Amino acid sequence: MCCQCIYKVRSLAGRHRPQHGPSVRREEGNAAMRLLLIACLRAQTGNATTAARIQSHLHDAGHICVLKDASRCESLTEIANLTSADQFDAALAIHLYKGGRHLQGSRIPFGIIFGGTDINEDIRSEEKHRVMGAVLREARFAVAFTTKMKDLAAAEWPDARKKIYVQYQGIRTTPTETFDWYRFLQNAGIPADTDELRVFLLICGLRKVKDPLYLVDEFSDWHRKEPSVHLGIIGPAVDPLLTSEIKEKIKRSPGVHLLQEMPQDDLHAAMRRCFAVVNSSISEGMSAAILEAMDLDIPVLARNIPGNAAIIKHKDTGLLFSDPQEFVALSKSLMNDPIMEREIVTRAKEYVKKHHSWECERKAYQNLVLGLQ
């Protein structure tokens, strides 16, 4: 399933002959390209992680892939000037609006990777909808992380259906072996003097679509009754106003902690020591944190939204909740049933291994970019 788009695009390999770019010896004898990859690159965000992963895949194939932060572009002409200088053979963008709009009218061929909020949220804006439709018409191909995301996009732009490929995200976790869990707890203000400690980690950028305050009141009430449970919220402060609101709220919410950002390897190590990973987003494309938790044998409790339900089967590979009260009830059932916990993490690990292969994703993107030659 995860490799489905490889076979769809394999025929692209010999269809176009490269016109320029340094020649290197690669699979199927194609010349290397200089590729521009545009995305919002705020550290420790999903888009930045995805961009770095795709860059690595393309470098492995002999291409040169340069990342450009869409959030730091001062004007829509900045990318146009960059691509008109014959520096790049082709381009990619993550997020149909935030990244893709910079490539509208581009002189070089490009492909699009849907981000999630573009299809789930931005599509409701008339102006963004217009821009995204124009970008999608010009794109050689588009990548959706799930079939549901492809269907939503194709419902809005039916003519684009045949150019949209489904490719699940590839996952590889690299936890730091020397990570100091007890120092982590100390820095977070979480007491580590009990064997009953249960730490839940909510990993997200601090912005409204991630709804980081959704569980705070109910979790804090639970902590007052059971002091051994703690919720840590960790992620970059994307929205400064919301971050200030979160800080004020947490001051009045015992058992809930706002944690400092950390490198991905350390974050993976912290995830491996926590009791469960939590997702409370209003909408998701495909949460890398959920998949990473599954790969690390950590149970996941996620809000029951389409993006999460696409990768979690309730009580099979994780737990889906519809309100904060259900979250607490499911958490308690998980804590009290170690057999269920073990079965969930085992099936989740098998799911990630089968559907979210790093190698499978690597081959898919390497084949897709051949259509940009």
Short mmCIF file of N, CA and C in Angstrom, two decimals, residues 122-241:
data_model
loop_
_atom_site.label_atom_id
_atom_site.label_comp_id
_atom_site.label_asym_id
_atom_site.label_seq_id
_atom_site.Cartn_x
_atom_site.Cartn_y
_atom_site.Cartn_z
N ASP A 122 -7.55 25.54 4.75
CA ASP A 122 -7.43 26.68 3.83
C ASP A 122 -8.40 26.60 2.66
N ILE A 123 -8.89 25.43 2.39
CA ILE A 123 -9.80 25.22 1.27
C ILE A 123 -11.11 26.00 1.46
N ARG A 124 -11.39 26.39 2.71
CA ARG A 124 -12.63 27.12 3.02
C ARG A 124 -12.53 28.60 2.67
N SER A 125 -11.32 29.09 2.47
CA SER A 125 -11.12 30.49 2.09
C SER A 125 -11.24 30.63 0.58
N GLU A 126 -12.10 31.51 0.13
CA GLU A 126 -12.34 31.67 -1.31
C GLU A 126 -11.06 32.05 -2.05
N GLU A 127 -10.29 32.98 -1.50
CA GLU A 127 -9.06 33.42 -2.17
C GLU A 127 -8.01 32.31 -2.18
N LYS A 128 -7.82 31.64 -1.04
CA LYS A 128 -6.85 30.55 -0.99
C LYS A 128 -7.26 29.40 -1.90
N HIS A 129 -8.55 29.12 -1.95
CA HIS A 129 -9.07 28.08 -2.82
C HIS A 129 -8.72 28.38 -4.28
N ARG A 130 -8.89 29.63 -4.67
CA ARG A 130 -8.59 30.03 -6.05
C ARG A 130 -7.11 29.85 -6.35
N VAL A 131 -6.26 30.30 -5.45
CA VAL A 131 -4.82 30.18 -5.65
C VAL A 131 -4.40 28.72 -5.70
N MET A 132 -4.91 27.93 -4.78
CA MET A 132 -4.51 26.52 -4.72
C MET A 132 -4.95 25.77 -5.97
N GLY A 133 -6.13 26.10 -6.48
CA GLY A 133 -6.59 25.47 -7.72
C GLY A 133 -5.68 25.79 -8.89
N ALA A 134 -5.24 27.05 -8.96
CA ALA A 134 -4.34 27.46 -10.04
C ALA A 134 -2.99 26.75 -9.93
N VAL A 135 -2.48 26.62 -8.70
CA VAL A 135 -1.21 25.94 -8.48
C VAL A 135 -1.32 24.48 -8.87
N LEU A 136 -2.41 23.85 -8.48
CA LEU A 136 -2.59 22.43 -8.77
C LEU A 136 -2.71 22.17 -10.26
N ARG A 137 -3.32 23.10 -10.99
CA ARG A 137 -3.41 22.94 -12.44
C ARG A 137 -2.03 22.96 -13.09
N GLU A 138 -1.13 23.77 -12.57
CA GLU A 138 0.21 23.89 -13.16
C GLU A 138 1.15 22.77 -12.72
N ALA A 139 0.89 22.18 -11.57
CA ALA A 139 1.80 21.16 -11.02
C ALA A 139 1.82 19.91 -11.90
N ARG A 140 3.00 19.31 -12.05
CA ARG A 140 3.12 18.05 -12.79
C ARG A 140 2.48 16.91 -12.02
N PHE A 141 2.60 16.95 -10.69
CA PHE A 141 2.00 15.92 -9.84
C PHE A 141 1.76 16.52 -8.46
N ALA A 142 0.94 15.83 -7.69
CA ALA A 142 0.70 16.20 -6.30
C ALA A 142 0.71 14.92 -5.47
N VAL A 143 1.15 15.04 -4.21
CA VAL A 143 1.23 13.90 -3.31
C VAL A 143 0.32 14.15 -2.11
N ALA A 144 -0.54 13.19 -1.84
CA ALA A 144 -1.38 13.21 -0.64
C ALA A 144 -0.91 12.10 0.29
N PHE A 145 -0.93 12.37 1.60
CA PHE A 145 -0.47 11.36 2.55
C PHE A 145 -1.49 10.25 2.75
N THR A 146 -2.77 10.52 2.47
CA THR A 146 -3.82 9.52 2.66
C THR A 146 -4.79 9.55 1.48
N THR A 147 -5.50 8.45 1.29
CA THR A 147 -6.54 8.40 0.26
C THR A 147 -7.64 9.42 0.55
N LYS A 148 -7.96 9.60 1.82
CA LYS A 148 -8.98 10.58 2.21
C LYS A 148 -8.58 11.98 1.77
N MET A 149 -7.31 12.33 1.95
CA MET A 149 -6.83 13.65 1.55
C MET A 149 -6.91 13.80 0.04
N LYS A 150 -6.55 12.75 -0.69
CA LYS A 150 -6.66 12.80 -2.15
C LYS A 150 -8.10 13.01 -2.57
N ASP A 151 -9.03 12.28 -1.94
CA ASP A 151 -10.44 12.39 -2.31
C ASP A 151 -10.99 13.79 -2.02
N LEU A 152 -10.57 14.39 -0.92
CA LEU A 152 -11.02 15.75 -0.60
C LEU A 152 -10.53 16.75 -1.65
N ALA A 153 -9.26 16.61 -2.05
CA ALA A 153 -8.69 17.51 -3.06
C ALA A 153 -9.37 17.29 -4.41
N ALA A 154 -9.57 16.03 -4.78
CA ALA A 154 -10.17 15.71 -6.07
C ALA A 154 -11.63 16.16 -6.14
N ALA A 155 -12.30 16.21 -5.00
CA ALA A 155 -13.69 16.69 -4.98
C ALA A 155 -13.74 18.18 -5.31
N GLU A 156 -12.71 18.92 -4.92
CA GLU A 156 -12.65 20.36 -5.20
C GLU A 156 -12.13 20.63 -6.61
N TRP A 157 -11.16 19.81 -7.05
CA TRP A 157 -10.54 20.02 -8.36
C TRP A 157 -10.52 18.69 -9.12
N PRO A 158 -11.66 18.28 -9.67
CA PRO A 158 -11.79 16.95 -10.30
C PRO A 158 -10.77 16.69 -11.41
N ASP A 159 -10.40 17.74 -12.15
CA ASP A 159 -9.45 17.54 -13.25
C ASP A 159 -8.07 17.12 -12.77
N ALA A 160 -7.79 17.32 -11.48
CA ALA A 160 -6.46 17.01 -10.96
C ALA A 160 -6.35 15.59 -10.41
N ARG A 161 -7.45 14.86 -10.34
CA ARG A 161 -7.44 13.55 -9.68
C ARG A 161 -6.33 12.64 -10.18
N LYS A 162 -6.15 12.58 -11.51
CA LYS A 162 -5.19 11.64 -12.08
C LYS A 162 -3.74 12.00 -11.78
N LYS A 163 -3.50 13.25 -11.37
CA LYS A 163 -2.12 13.64 -11.07
C LYS A 163 -1.82 13.56 -9.57
N ILE A 164 -2.80 13.17 -8.75
CA ILE A 164 -2.60 13.08 -7.30
C ILE A 164 -2.25 11.64 -6.92
N TYR A 165 -1.09 11.46 -6.31
CA TYR A 165 -0.64 10.15 -5.86
C TYR A 165 -0.73 10.07 -4.35
N VAL A 166 -1.05 8.90 -3.84
CA VAL A 166 -1.09 8.68 -2.40
C VAL A 166 0.22 8.03 -1.96
N GLN A 167 0.93 8.70 -1.07
CA GLN A 167 2.17 8.12 -0.52
C GLN A 167 2.21 8.40 0.98
N TYR A 168 2.04 7.35 1.77
CA TYR A 168 2.13 7.51 3.22
C TYR A 168 3.52 7.98 3.62
N GLN A 169 3.59 8.70 4.73
CA GLN A 169 4.88 9.18 5.21
C GLN A 169 5.76 8.01 5.67
N GLY A 170 7.04 8.10 5.37
CA GLY A 170 8.00 7.13 5.86
C GLY A 170 8.50 7.54 7.23
N ILE A 171 8.66 6.58 8.11
CA ILE A 171 9.05 6.88 9.49
C ILE A 171 10.33 6.16 9.86
N ARG A 172 11.23 6.91 10.51
CA ARG A 172 12.44 6.31 11.08
C ARG A 172 12.75 7.06 12.37
N THR A 173 12.79 6.35 13.48
CA THR A 173 13.06 6.99 14.77
C THR A 173 14.50 6.73 15.19
N THR A 174 15.09 7.74 15.84
CA THR A 174 16.50 7.67 16.22
C THR A 174 16.70 8.20 17.64
N PRO A 175 16.15 7.52 18.65
CA PRO A 175 16.26 8.04 20.03
C PRO A 175 17.70 8.08 20.53
N THR A 176 18.04 9.16 21.21
CA THR A 176 19.36 9.30 21.81
C THR A 176 19.52 8.27 22.94
N GLU A 177 20.56 7.47 22.85
CA GLU A 177 20.74 6.41 23.84
C GLU A 177 21.19 6.94 25.19
N THR A 178 21.81 8.13 25.20
CA THR A 178 22.31 8.68 26.46
C THR A 178 21.34 9.68 27.09
N PHE A 179 20.10 9.72 26.60
CA PHE A 179 19.12 10.68 27.10
C PHE A 179 18.87 10.48 28.59
N ASP A 180 18.87 11.60 29.34
CA ASP A 180 18.67 11.55 30.79
C ASP A 180 17.20 11.85 31.11
N TRP A 181 16.43 10.80 31.28
CA TRP A 181 15.00 10.93 31.54
C TRP A 181 14.72 11.67 32.86
N TYR A 182 15.52 11.40 33.88
CA TYR A 182 15.27 12.01 35.18
C TYR A 182 15.59 13.51 35.18
N ARG A 183 16.58 13.89 34.42
CA ARG A 183 16.83 15.33 34.28
C ARG A 183 15.71 15.99 33.49
N PHE A 184 15.22 15.28 32.48
CA PHE A 184 14.09 15.78 31.70
C PHE A 184 12.89 16.03 32.62
N LEU A 185 12.59 15.08 33.50
CA LEU A 185 11.47 15.26 34.44
C LEU A 185 11.74 16.42 35.39
N GLN A 186 12.97 16.52 35.87
CA GLN A 186 13.32 17.59 36.78
C GLN A 186 13.14 18.95 36.12
N ASN A 187 13.62 19.09 34.88
CA ASN A 187 13.48 20.36 34.15
C ASN A 187 12.01 20.71 33.89
N ALA A 188 11.19 19.68 33.76
CA ALA A 188 9.77 19.89 33.49
C ALA A 188 8.98 20.17 34.76
N GLY A 189 9.61 19.96 35.93
CA GLY A 189 8.89 20.14 37.19
C GLY A 189 7.99 18.97 37.52
N ILE A 190 8.35 17.79 37.01
CA ILE A 190 7.56 16.58 37.25
C ILE A 190 8.29 15.73 38.28
N PRO A 191 7.68 15.44 39.43
CA PRO A 191 8.37 14.62 40.45
C PRO A 191 8.61 13.21 39.96
N ALA A 192 9.80 12.71 40.17
CA ALA A 192 10.17 11.38 39.67
C ALA A 192 10.35 10.38 40.80
N ASP A 193 9.72 10.65 41.96
CA ASP A 193 9.96 9.83 43.13
C ASP A 193 8.86 8.79 43.36
N THR A 194 8.17 8.40 42.30
CA THR A 194 7.14 7.38 42.44
C THR A 194 7.18 6.39 41.27
N ASP A 195 6.97 5.13 41.58
CA ASP A 195 6.94 4.10 40.55
C ASP A 195 5.65 4.17 39.73
N GLU A 196 4.67 4.88 40.24
CA GLU A 196 3.36 4.96 39.58
C GLU A 196 3.29 6.10 38.57
N LEU A 197 4.38 6.83 38.36
CA LEU A 197 4.37 7.99 37.47
C LEU A 197 3.92 7.61 36.06
N ARG A 198 2.99 8.38 35.51
CA ARG A 198 2.52 8.20 34.14
C ARG A 198 2.59 9.55 33.43
N VAL A 199 3.50 9.68 32.48
CA VAL A 199 3.68 10.93 31.75
C VAL A 199 3.07 10.78 30.36
N PHE A 200 2.14 11.67 30.03
CA PHE A 200 1.55 11.74 28.70
C PHE A 200 2.20 12.92 27.97
N LEU A 201 2.60 12.72 26.72
CA LEU A 201 3.25 13.79 25.96
C LEU A 201 2.35 14.22 24.80
N LEU A 202 2.03 15.51 24.78
CA LEU A 202 1.31 16.11 23.65
C LEU A 202 2.34 16.88 22.83
N ILE A 203 2.64 16.37 21.65
CA ILE A 203 3.71 16.92 20.81
C ILE A 203 3.09 17.68 19.65
N CYS A 204 3.27 19.00 19.62
CA CYS A 204 2.64 19.79 18.55
C CYS A 204 3.21 21.19 18.52
N GLY A 205 3.14 21.82 17.36
CA GLY A 205 3.41 23.24 17.29
C GLY A 205 2.31 23.99 18.02
N LEU A 206 2.67 25.02 18.75
CA LEU A 206 1.67 25.75 19.54
C LEU A 206 0.91 26.72 18.63
N ARG A 207 -0.13 26.18 17.99
CA ARG A 207 -1.00 26.97 17.13
C ARG A 207 -2.42 26.41 17.22
N LYS A 208 -3.38 27.22 16.79
CA LYS A 208 -4.78 26.91 17.07
C LYS A 208 -5.24 25.58 16.50
N VAL A 209 -4.77 25.24 15.29
CA VAL A 209 -5.25 24.01 14.66
C VAL A 209 -4.84 22.78 15.46
N LYS A 210 -3.80 22.90 16.28
CA LYS A 210 -3.36 21.77 17.12
C LYS A 210 -4.13 21.71 18.44
N ASP A 211 -4.83 22.76 18.79
CA ASP A 211 -5.70 22.82 19.97
C ASP A 211 -5.02 22.29 21.24
N PRO A 212 -3.86 22.84 21.59
CA PRO A 212 -3.11 22.28 22.73
C PRO A 212 -3.79 22.42 24.08
N LEU A 213 -4.79 23.31 24.21
CA LEU A 213 -5.47 23.48 25.49
C LEU A 213 -6.70 22.59 25.64
N TYR A 214 -7.00 21.80 24.61
CA TYR A 214 -8.24 21.03 24.57
C TYR A 214 -8.42 20.12 25.79
N LEU A 215 -7.36 19.51 26.26
CA LEU A 215 -7.46 18.53 27.34
C LEU A 215 -7.05 19.07 28.71
N VAL A 216 -6.59 20.32 28.76
CA VAL A 216 -5.93 20.81 29.96
C VAL A 216 -6.83 20.78 31.19
N ASP A 217 -8.03 21.31 31.11
CA ASP A 217 -8.91 21.36 32.29
C ASP A 217 -9.24 19.96 32.81
N GLU A 218 -9.62 19.08 31.90
CA GLU A 218 -10.02 17.73 32.31
C GLU A 218 -8.82 16.96 32.86
N PHE A 219 -7.65 17.15 32.22
CA PHE A 219 -6.46 16.44 32.70
C PHE A 219 -6.06 16.95 34.08
N SER A 220 -6.14 18.25 34.28
CA SER A 220 -5.76 18.82 35.58
C SER A 220 -6.69 18.32 36.69
N ASP A 221 -7.98 18.21 36.39
CA ASP A 221 -8.93 17.66 37.37
C ASP A 221 -8.56 16.21 37.69
N TRP A 222 -8.19 15.46 36.68
CA TRP A 222 -7.78 14.06 36.89
C TRP A 222 -6.52 13.99 37.75
N HIS A 223 -5.57 14.88 37.49
CA HIS A 223 -4.31 14.91 38.26
C HIS A 223 -4.58 15.20 39.73
N ARG A 224 -5.54 16.07 40.02
CA ARG A 224 -5.86 16.38 41.41
C ARG A 224 -6.32 15.13 42.16
N LYS A 225 -6.98 14.23 41.44
CA LYS A 225 -7.45 12.98 42.06
C LYS A 225 -6.37 11.90 42.04
N GLU A 226 -5.56 11.93 40.97
CA GLU A 226 -4.48 10.94 40.82
C GLU A 226 -3.18 11.70 40.51
N PRO A 227 -2.44 12.11 41.54
CA PRO A 227 -1.25 12.96 41.35
C PRO A 227 -0.13 12.32 40.52
N SER A 228 -0.22 11.02 40.23
CA SER A 228 0.85 10.35 39.49
C SER A 228 0.76 10.59 37.98
N VAL A 229 -0.34 11.17 37.49
CA VAL A 229 -0.47 11.40 36.05
C VAL A 229 -0.09 12.85 35.72
N HIS A 230 0.69 13.01 34.66
CA HIS A 230 1.14 14.34 34.24
C HIS A 230 1.05 14.44 32.72
N LEU A 231 0.72 15.63 32.25
CA LEU A 231 0.66 15.91 30.81
C LEU A 231 1.72 16.94 30.46
N GLY A 232 2.62 16.58 29.55
CA GLY A 232 3.62 17.52 29.06
C GLY A 232 3.29 17.95 27.65
N ILE A 233 3.24 19.25 27.43
CA ILE A 233 2.99 19.82 26.09
C ILE A 233 4.33 20.32 25.57
N ILE A 234 4.73 19.83 24.42
CA ILE A 234 6.05 20.18 23.91
C ILE A 234 5.98 20.48 22.41
N GLY A 235 6.57 21.60 22.01
CA GLY A 235 6.58 21.97 20.60
C GLY A 235 6.93 23.44 20.43
N PRO A 236 7.23 23.84 19.21
CA PRO A 236 7.63 25.23 18.95
C PRO A 236 6.49 26.21 19.11
N ALA A 237 6.82 27.42 19.55
CA ALA A 237 5.83 28.48 19.76
C ALA A 237 5.51 29.15 18.42
N VAL A 238 4.69 28.50 17.62
CA VAL A 238 4.36 29.01 16.28
C VAL A 238 3.50 30.26 16.38
N ASP A 239 2.53 30.26 17.30
CA ASP A 239 1.62 31.39 17.50
C ASP A 239 1.95 32.04 18.84
N PRO A 240 2.62 33.21 18.83
CA PRO A 240 3.05 33.83 20.10
C PRO A 240 1.89 34.15 21.04
N LEU A 241 0.76 34.61 20.50
CA LEU A 241 -0.38 34.96 21.36
C LEU A 241 -0.94 33.71 22.04
#
